[in-house]
Amino acid sequence: MKRILIAIILFLKDRFNLSHEQDDNIETIKSIEKGVDFKGINVWTLIFAIFVASIGLNVNSTAVIIGAMLISPLMGPIMGLGLSVGIYDFALLKKSLKNLSIAVVISVITSATYFLISPLDEAQSELLARTTPTIYDVLIALFGGLAGIVAGATKEKGNAIPGVAIATALMPPLCTAGFGIATGNIYYFLGAFYLFFINAVMISLSTFMIVRFLKFPLKQEVDKRQSYNVRKYIYIIVIITVLPSIYFAYKIIAETVFNSNAKNFINKEIVFDKTQLINKTLKFSQSDSSEIILLLTGETLDYKTVDKLIKKLPDYSLYKTKLIIKQGIENAETVDISQIKSGIIEEIYHKNELALADKDEKIKLLENELLALKSVQFPIMEISEEINAINPKIQSFSR
């Protein structure tokens, strides 16, 4: 048993050993230091990439946004931050911070300029997605950064760095921050800039971790007190970065759970023979009571029925939830016609989808039966083989 355990440990150690394809540490340091420089071609590349990303966000094109992220040079200074802290190269740290700051300012100004002159000022889904970062964005940036530095430390660099740039999405948040400035929306600016800050901190942290793990040569020796101070500042920055994202993630999860429970309640309880559901509106609130607003048509529900529905809300984990039912002529003025249209269209679409699926299934069944009948009445394969045996020169036949 002991031998088997040792063999497993040795196998895993060899399988996960990074030193097999590891490049010379000095060469890796030089490669990262080269990417920190931000002038000339890098500046113009960033400006053009920001314009491309801003257009992609403006027209809601994912492909355009991905293309912009691939040509962005923002990864260099961010990885330089993690490397400089990992090897105690404080000159490189200052250089990385300076270049990253310049890159961020140029990016925000460029995107704000574009959105100021763009005739399209509506916030699309791709843009809105960058305004509410969560703990999941922290994890994406951390693991993406780990993949990037591990690949960057190998002899064959591969395509991990562009992949990290896409996964962690460094450019779109800066473009969204520019959109927030152009439209005067401070919420968009703060949310997007916070997402960029998360990505920058987590990529730097992952670079720092791998640099220390692979024992890169230190630029200068530091005493225990200096080393402790460096780790303390890292912990403080990471905690400040992560805490708000946990709150946002909790809020999103709580809203998702509420919506799921509310829809389950509606599907199971709002079923009546002479009363139809026209539209539903779900309003989630953490601080106050959430609301389920139902628009009904047909026979008016009496107070006892409504009271029973309200009492069933806790059965669906809808504890702090108000059930608001709008029905009858007295509510005609409060009814939103667009809601009615939306509800009717949704219902028609759902019924048509079910009808089409049923018809497709019947057609497929009939086609299979037809093929089975044809194979019995006309054994094509057997006839073909027999004709071929009699006269191999015959290429085709028909009945």
Short mmCIF file of C-alpha atoms in Angstrom, two decimals:
data_model
loop_
_atom_site.label_atom_id
_atom_site.label_comp_id
_atom_site.label_asym_id
_atom_site.label_seq_id
_atom_site.Cartn_x
_atom_site.Cartn_y
_atom_site.Cartn_z
CA MET A 1 0.00 0.00 0.00
CA LYS A 2 2.83 2.38 0.87
CA ARG A 3 4.54 1.70 -2.47
CA ILE A 4 1.32 2.41 -4.38
CA LEU A 5 0.87 5.69 -2.49
CA ILE A 6 4.46 6.75 -3.23
CA ALA A 7 4.01 5.83 -6.90
CA ILE A 8 0.83 7.93 -7.12
CA ILE A 9 2.53 10.90 -5.45
CA LEU A 10 5.53 10.66 -7.81
CA PHE A 11 3.22 10.37 -10.82
CA LEU A 12 1.21 13.44 -9.80
CA LYS A 13 4.36 15.39 -8.97
CA ASP A 14 5.80 14.65 -12.39
CA ARG A 15 2.49 15.34 -14.15
CA PHE A 16 2.00 18.77 -12.54
CA ASN A 17 5.65 19.83 -12.56
CA LEU A 18 6.05 23.21 -14.27
CA SER A 19 9.80 22.90 -14.74
CA HIS A 20 9.57 20.54 -17.75
CA GLU A 21 8.78 23.30 -20.25
CA GLN A 22 9.78 26.29 -18.14
CA ASP A 23 11.76 28.97 -19.93
CA ASP A 24 14.80 30.59 -18.36
CA ASN A 25 13.52 32.93 -15.62
CA ILE A 26 15.74 35.79 -16.80
CA GLU A 27 14.26 35.53 -20.30
CA THR A 28 10.73 35.56 -18.89
CA ILE A 29 11.53 38.67 -16.84
CA LYS A 30 12.94 40.41 -19.92
CA SER A 31 9.84 39.48 -21.92
CA ILE A 32 7.48 40.93 -19.31
CA GLU A 33 9.64 44.06 -18.83
CA LYS A 34 9.49 44.66 -22.59
CA GLY A 35 5.70 44.63 -22.48
CA VAL A 36 5.69 47.27 -19.72
CA ASP A 37 7.02 49.99 -22.05
CA PHE A 38 4.14 52.10 -23.28
CA LYS A 39 5.02 54.57 -26.00
CA GLY A 40 5.06 54.94 -29.77
CA ILE A 41 3.39 51.97 -31.45
CA ASN A 42 1.79 50.70 -28.22
CA VAL A 43 0.05 54.04 -27.64
CA TRP A 44 -1.41 54.20 -31.13
CA THR A 45 -2.38 50.53 -31.02
CA LEU A 46 -4.25 51.15 -27.76
CA ILE A 47 -6.06 54.22 -29.17
CA PHE A 48 -7.21 52.32 -32.26
CA ALA A 49 -8.20 49.30 -30.17
CA ILE A 50 -10.23 51.54 -27.84
CA PHE A 51 -12.08 53.00 -30.83
CA VAL A 52 -12.82 49.50 -32.12
CA ALA A 53 -14.02 48.31 -28.69
CA SER A 54 -16.16 51.43 -28.22
CA ILE A 55 -17.83 50.89 -31.59
CA GLY A 56 -18.41 47.24 -30.68
CA LEU A 57 -20.07 48.25 -27.41
CA ASN A 58 -22.06 50.95 -29.17
CA VAL A 59 -23.52 48.55 -31.78
CA ASN A 60 -23.62 45.60 -29.35
CA SER A 61 -21.24 43.42 -31.40
CA THR A 62 -19.45 40.74 -29.37
CA ALA A 63 -17.15 39.80 -32.27
CA VAL A 64 -15.88 43.37 -32.65
CA ILE A 65 -15.24 43.65 -28.89
CA ILE A 66 -13.26 40.40 -28.89
CA GLY A 67 -11.17 41.64 -31.83
CA ALA A 68 -10.36 44.84 -29.97
CA MET A 69 -9.28 42.89 -26.88
CA LEU A 70 -6.91 40.78 -28.97
CA ILE A 71 -4.97 43.82 -30.20
CA SER A 72 -4.90 45.63 -26.88
CA PRO A 73 -1.46 46.14 -25.22
CA LEU A 74 -2.89 46.62 -21.70
CA MET A 75 -1.67 43.26 -20.33
CA GLY A 76 2.01 44.34 -20.31
CA PRO A 77 1.97 46.96 -17.51
CA ILE A 78 -0.43 44.88 -15.40
CA MET A 79 1.80 41.79 -15.49
CA GLY A 80 4.74 44.10 -14.86
CA LEU A 81 3.14 45.14 -11.56
CA GLY A 82 2.92 41.54 -10.34
CA LEU A 83 6.45 40.73 -11.52
CA SER A 84 7.98 43.82 -9.89
CA VAL A 85 6.42 43.03 -6.51
CA GLY A 86 7.39 39.37 -6.82
CA ILE A 87 11.09 40.05 -7.43
CA TYR A 88 11.23 43.27 -5.34
CA ASP A 89 12.10 45.43 -8.35
CA PHE A 90 10.70 48.75 -7.13
CA ALA A 91 11.99 50.67 -10.15
CA LEU A 92 9.95 48.35 -12.39
CA LEU A 93 6.97 48.81 -10.03
CA LYS A 94 7.06 52.61 -10.49
CA LYS A 95 7.49 52.20 -14.25
CA SER A 96 4.55 49.77 -14.47
CA LEU A 97 2.27 52.02 -12.39
CA LYS A 98 3.21 55.05 -14.49
CA ASN A 99 2.61 53.28 -17.82
CA LEU A 100 -0.64 51.68 -16.64
CA SER A 101 -1.93 55.05 -15.44
CA ILE A 102 -1.09 56.63 -18.79
CA ALA A 103 -2.79 53.77 -20.63
CA VAL A 104 -5.93 54.08 -18.49
CA VAL A 105 -6.17 57.87 -18.96
CA ILE A 106 -5.67 57.58 -22.74
CA SER A 107 -8.26 54.78 -22.93
CA VAL A 108 -10.94 56.65 -20.98
CA ILE A 109 -10.37 59.93 -22.88
CA THR A 110 -10.48 58.12 -26.24
CA SER A 111 -13.68 56.22 -25.44
CA ALA A 112 -15.35 59.32 -23.93
CA THR A 113 -14.48 61.28 -27.10
CA TYR A 114 -16.02 58.59 -29.29
CA PHE A 115 -19.25 58.38 -27.27
CA LEU A 116 -19.56 62.18 -27.23
CA ILE A 117 -19.63 62.30 -31.04
CA SER A 118 -21.53 59.04 -31.58
CA PRO A 119 -25.23 59.46 -32.49
CA LEU A 120 -25.99 56.20 -30.65
CA ASP A 121 -26.32 56.98 -26.95
CA GLU A 122 -28.36 53.98 -25.78
CA ALA A 123 -26.66 51.59 -23.33
CA GLN A 124 -26.62 48.15 -25.00
CA SER A 125 -26.43 44.81 -23.19
CA GLU A 126 -22.69 44.39 -23.87
CA LEU A 127 -22.07 47.76 -22.24
CA LEU A 128 -24.39 47.18 -19.28
CA ALA A 129 -22.68 43.85 -18.57
CA ARG A 130 -19.56 45.80 -17.51
CA THR A 131 -21.29 47.94 -14.88
CA THR A 132 -22.04 45.34 -12.17
CA PRO A 133 -18.91 43.29 -11.38
CA THR A 134 -19.20 40.35 -8.96
CA ILE A 135 -17.01 37.79 -7.23
CA TYR A 136 -17.20 35.71 -10.42
CA ASP A 137 -15.28 38.44 -12.26
CA VAL A 138 -12.65 38.22 -9.50
CA LEU A 139 -12.30 34.46 -10.04
CA ILE A 140 -12.15 34.84 -13.84
CA ALA A 141 -9.38 37.44 -13.55
CA LEU A 142 -7.45 35.38 -11.00
CA PHE A 143 -7.48 32.08 -12.88
CA GLY A 144 -7.06 33.83 -16.22
CA GLY A 145 -4.02 35.64 -14.86
CA LEU A 146 -2.60 32.38 -13.52
CA ALA A 147 -2.99 30.78 -16.95
CA GLY A 148 -1.33 33.79 -18.57
CA ILE A 149 1.77 33.92 -16.39
CA VAL A 150 2.22 30.12 -16.38
CA ALA A 151 2.10 30.09 -20.18
CA GLY A 152 4.30 33.18 -20.34
CA ALA A 153 6.96 31.43 -18.26
CA THR A 154 7.23 28.50 -20.73
CA LYS A 155 9.50 28.21 -23.78
CA GLU A 156 6.53 28.06 -26.14
CA LYS A 157 4.40 31.00 -25.03
CA GLY A 158 1.33 29.76 -26.94
CA ASN A 159 -1.86 31.79 -27.22
CA ALA A 160 -2.65 32.08 -23.50
CA ILE A 161 -1.96 35.83 -23.23
CA PRO A 162 -4.55 36.81 -25.90
CA GLY A 163 -6.95 34.35 -24.27
CA VAL A 164 -6.44 36.01 -20.90
CA ALA A 165 -7.04 39.44 -22.48
CA ILE A 166 -10.38 38.16 -23.83
CA ALA A 167 -11.47 36.29 -20.69
CA THR A 168 -10.65 39.09 -18.26
CA ALA A 169 -11.97 41.82 -20.59
CA LEU A 170 -9.60 44.69 -19.78
CA MET A 171 -10.67 47.07 -22.53
CA PRO A 172 -14.51 47.02 -22.44
CA PRO A 173 -14.67 48.30 -18.83
CA LEU A 174 -12.49 51.30 -19.74
CA CYS A 175 -14.70 52.00 -22.76
CA THR A 176 -17.78 51.73 -20.54
CA ALA A 177 -16.17 54.16 -18.10
CA GLY A 178 -15.71 56.55 -21.03
CA PHE A 179 -19.37 56.07 -21.91
CA GLY A 180 -20.28 56.96 -18.31
CA ILE A 181 -18.30 60.21 -18.59
CA ALA A 182 -19.78 61.06 -22.00
CA THR A 183 -23.35 60.51 -20.80
CA GLY A 184 -22.83 61.91 -17.31
CA ASN A 185 -23.75 58.59 -15.69
CA ILE A 186 -21.55 58.20 -12.61
CA TYR A 187 -22.98 54.73 -11.89
CA TYR A 188 -21.70 53.38 -15.22
CA PHE A 189 -18.31 55.02 -14.70
CA LEU A 190 -17.79 53.67 -11.17
CA GLY A 191 -19.09 50.17 -11.96
CA ALA A 192 -16.96 49.82 -15.10
CA PHE A 193 -13.84 51.27 -13.50
CA TYR A 194 -14.28 48.92 -10.54
CA LEU A 195 -14.40 45.96 -12.95
CA PHE A 196 -11.15 47.12 -14.58
CA PHE A 197 -9.60 47.54 -11.12
CA ILE A 198 -10.63 43.96 -10.23
CA ASN A 199 -9.05 42.60 -13.40
CA ALA A 200 -5.82 44.58 -12.95
CA VAL A 201 -5.40 43.60 -9.28
CA MET A 202 -6.18 39.90 -9.80
CA ILE A 203 -3.90 39.54 -12.85
CA SER A 204 -1.11 41.27 -10.92
CA LEU A 205 -1.75 39.01 -7.91
CA SER A 206 -1.64 35.84 -10.02
CA THR A 207 1.60 37.02 -11.64
CA PHE A 208 3.08 37.68 -8.20
CA MET A 209 2.05 34.22 -6.95
CA ILE A 210 3.59 32.31 -9.89
CA VAL A 211 6.77 34.44 -9.85
CA ARG A 212 7.30 33.55 -6.20
CA PHE A 213 6.29 29.92 -6.74
CA LEU A 214 8.80 29.48 -9.60
CA LYS A 215 11.48 31.22 -7.51
CA PHE A 216 12.37 33.98 -9.95
CA PRO A 217 15.68 35.68 -8.99
CA LEU A 218 15.15 38.71 -6.75
CA LYS A 219 16.25 42.11 -7.98
CA GLN A 220 17.33 43.02 -4.47
CA GLU A 221 17.41 41.35 -1.08
CA VAL A 222 14.92 42.58 1.49
CA ASP A 223 14.71 41.97 5.21
CA LYS A 224 11.80 40.28 6.97
CA ARG A 225 10.18 43.58 7.89
CA GLN A 226 10.11 44.79 4.26
CA SER A 227 8.82 41.42 3.08
CA TYR A 228 6.07 41.52 5.71
CA ASN A 229 5.07 45.04 4.67
CA VAL A 230 4.83 43.99 1.01
CA ARG A 231 2.58 41.04 1.87
CA LYS A 232 0.47 43.25 4.18
CA TYR A 233 -0.17 45.79 1.42
CA ILE A 234 -1.05 42.99 -1.00
CA TYR A 235 -3.58 41.54 1.46
CA ILE A 236 -5.15 44.97 2.06
CA ILE A 237 -5.50 45.74 -1.66
CA VAL A 238 -6.97 42.30 -2.41
CA ILE A 239 -9.50 42.54 0.45
CA ILE A 240 -10.57 46.05 -0.61
CA THR A 241 -10.96 44.77 -4.17
CA VAL A 242 -12.90 41.60 -3.37
CA LEU A 243 -15.38 42.69 -0.66
CA PRO A 244 -17.69 44.85 -2.84
CA SER A 245 -17.79 42.14 -5.52
CA ILE A 246 -19.05 39.62 -2.94
CA TYR A 247 -21.91 41.98 -2.08
CA PHE A 248 -22.83 42.45 -5.76
CA ALA A 249 -22.70 38.69 -6.34
CA TYR A 250 -24.97 38.08 -3.34
CA LYS A 251 -27.41 40.65 -4.66
CA ILE A 252 -27.52 39.04 -8.12
CA ILE A 253 -27.92 35.53 -6.68
CA ALA A 254 -30.70 36.70 -4.34
CA GLU A 255 -32.53 38.35 -7.26
CA THR A 256 -32.13 35.23 -9.41
CA VAL A 257 -33.53 33.03 -6.63
CA PHE A 258 -36.46 35.43 -6.12
CA ASN A 259 -37.29 35.45 -9.85
CA SER A 260 -37.13 31.65 -9.99
CA ASN A 261 -39.38 31.23 -6.93
CA ALA A 262 -41.83 33.85 -8.19
CA LYS A 263 -42.14 32.20 -11.61
CA ASN A 264 -42.65 28.82 -9.92
CA PHE A 265 -45.41 30.34 -7.77
CA ILE A 266 -47.12 31.90 -10.79
CA ASN A 267 -46.94 28.74 -12.91
CA LYS A 268 -48.41 26.53 -10.17
CA GLU A 269 -50.86 28.81 -8.36
CA ILE A 270 -52.14 31.32 -10.94
CA VAL A 271 -54.18 28.72 -12.83
CA PHE A 272 -57.91 29.43 -13.17
CA ASP A 273 -60.56 28.31 -15.66
CA LYS A 274 -62.18 31.69 -16.26
CA THR A 275 -59.31 34.01 -15.43
CA GLN A 276 -56.18 34.43 -17.58
CA LEU A 277 -52.78 35.90 -16.75
CA ILE A 278 -51.95 38.67 -19.23
CA ASN A 279 -48.66 39.98 -17.83
CA LYS A 280 -46.36 39.57 -14.84
CA THR A 281 -43.84 42.05 -13.39
CA LEU A 282 -41.28 40.95 -10.80
CA LYS A 283 -39.63 43.66 -8.68
CA PHE A 284 -36.85 42.47 -6.39
CA SER A 285 -35.71 44.51 -3.40
CA GLN A 286 -33.16 43.66 -0.71
CA SER A 287 -33.96 46.49 1.68
CA ASP A 288 -37.73 46.61 1.21
CA SER A 289 -40.44 44.13 0.24
CA SER A 290 -40.20 42.58 -3.21
CA GLU A 291 -43.28 42.68 -5.43
CA ILE A 292 -45.09 40.31 -7.78
CA ILE A 293 -47.46 42.35 -9.95
CA LEU A 294 -49.96 40.30 -11.96
CA LEU A 295 -52.27 41.61 -14.65
CA LEU A 296 -55.35 39.37 -15.00
CA THR A 297 -58.30 39.35 -17.36
CA GLY A 298 -61.60 37.45 -17.28
CA GLU A 299 -63.58 36.63 -14.17
CA THR A 300 -62.53 38.76 -11.18
CA LEU A 301 -60.94 36.83 -8.32
CA ASP A 302 -62.67 37.30 -4.99
CA TYR A 303 -60.91 38.43 -1.81
CA LYS A 304 -60.80 34.91 -0.35
CA THR A 305 -58.98 33.54 -3.41
CA VAL A 306 -56.49 36.43 -3.36
CA ASP A 307 -55.95 35.93 0.38
CA LYS A 308 -55.24 32.22 -0.18
CA LEU A 309 -52.67 33.11 -2.85
CA ILE A 310 -50.96 35.56 -0.48
CA LYS A 311 -50.80 32.91 2.26
CA LYS A 312 -49.13 30.47 -0.16
CA LEU A 313 -46.21 32.83 -0.86
CA PRO A 314 -44.07 31.48 2.06
CA ASP A 315 -44.44 27.96 0.59
CA TYR A 316 -42.29 29.20 -2.31
CA SER A 317 -39.75 30.98 -0.06
CA LEU A 318 -41.30 34.35 -0.94
CA TYR A 319 -41.34 35.69 2.62
CA LYS A 320 -40.92 39.45 2.15
CA THR A 321 -43.01 39.66 -0.97
CA LYS A 322 -46.15 41.62 -1.84
CA LEU A 323 -48.62 40.09 -4.26
CA ILE A 324 -50.34 42.83 -6.27
CA ILE A 325 -53.16 41.68 -8.55
CA LYS A 326 -54.62 44.09 -11.11
CA GLN A 327 -57.94 42.97 -12.57
CA GLY A 328 -61.30 44.33 -13.62
CA ILE A 329 -62.44 47.56 -15.26
CA GLU A 330 -61.52 49.71 -12.25
CA ASN A 331 -57.86 49.16 -13.05
CA ALA A 332 -58.15 50.00 -16.75
CA GLU A 333 -56.38 53.36 -16.32
CA THR A 334 -53.44 51.80 -14.49
CA VAL A 335 -52.91 49.08 -17.09
CA ASP A 336 -49.97 49.52 -19.40
CA ILE A 337 -51.05 48.61 -22.95
CA SER A 338 -47.48 47.63 -23.84
CA GLN A 339 -47.57 45.10 -20.99
CA ILE A 340 -50.74 43.56 -22.39
CA LYS A 341 -49.23 43.33 -25.88
CA SER A 342 -46.04 41.84 -24.47
CA GLY A 343 -47.96 39.26 -22.45
CA ILE A 344 -50.19 38.25 -25.37
CA ILE A 345 -47.24 37.95 -27.75
CA GLU A 346 -45.32 35.90 -25.20
CA GLU A 347 -48.29 33.56 -24.72
CA ILE A 348 -48.85 33.16 -28.49
CA TYR A 349 -45.15 32.50 -29.06
CA HIS A 350 -45.07 29.88 -26.30
CA LYS A 351 -48.15 28.09 -27.65
CA ASN A 352 -46.85 28.19 -31.24
CA GLU A 353 -43.52 26.81 -30.07
CA LEU A 354 -45.25 23.88 -28.38
CA ALA A 355 -47.47 23.27 -31.43
CA LEU A 356 -44.50 23.30 -33.80
CA ALA A 357 -42.55 20.91 -31.59
CA ASP A 358 -45.53 18.54 -31.53
CA LYS A 359 -45.89 18.71 -35.33
CA ASP A 360 -42.15 18.12 -35.86
CA GLU A 361 -42.35 15.04 -33.69
CA LYS A 362 -45.34 13.70 -35.67
CA ILE A 363 -43.63 14.39 -39.01
CA LYS A 364 -40.50 12.59 -37.87
CA LEU A 365 -42.58 9.60 -36.73
CA LEU A 366 -44.42 9.46 -40.08
CA GLU A 367 -41.16 9.73 -42.03
CA ASN A 368 -39.69 6.80 -40.09
CA GLU A 369 -42.81 4.73 -40.75
CA LEU A 370 -42.69 5.61 -44.46
CA LEU A 371 -39.05 4.56 -44.71
CA ALA A 372 -39.84 1.31 -42.94
CA LEU A 373 -42.70 0.57 -45.40
CA LYS A 374 -40.53 1.38 -48.41
CA SER A 375 -37.79 -0.94 -47.22
CA VAL A 376 -40.33 -3.77 -46.86
CA GLN A 377 -42.14 -3.23 -50.18
CA PHE A 378 -39.08 -2.34 -52.21
CA PRO A 379 -35.91 -4.02 -50.89
CA ILE A 380 -33.60 -1.62 -52.73
CA MET A 381 -30.35 -2.91 -51.22
CA GLU A 382 -31.10 -6.54 -52.04
CA ILE A 383 -32.17 -5.68 -55.63
CA SER A 384 -29.06 -3.52 -56.10
CA GLU A 385 -26.74 -6.31 -54.97
CA GLU A 386 -28.48 -8.85 -57.22
CA ILE A 387 -28.28 -6.59 -60.31
CA ASN A 388 -24.63 -5.89 -59.60
CA ALA A 389 -23.90 -9.61 -59.40
CA ILE A 390 -25.65 -10.24 -62.75
CA ASN A 391 -24.13 -7.28 -64.60
CA PRO A 392 -21.47 -5.17 -62.82
CA LYS A 393 -21.53 -2.56 -65.65
CA ILE A 394 -24.99 -1.27 -64.67
CA GLN A 395 -24.48 2.04 -62.83
CA SER A 396 -28.08 2.96 -61.93
CA PHE A 397 -31.63 1.61 -62.17
CA SER A 398 -35.18 2.80 -61.52
CA ARG A 399 -38.57 1.21 -61.20
#
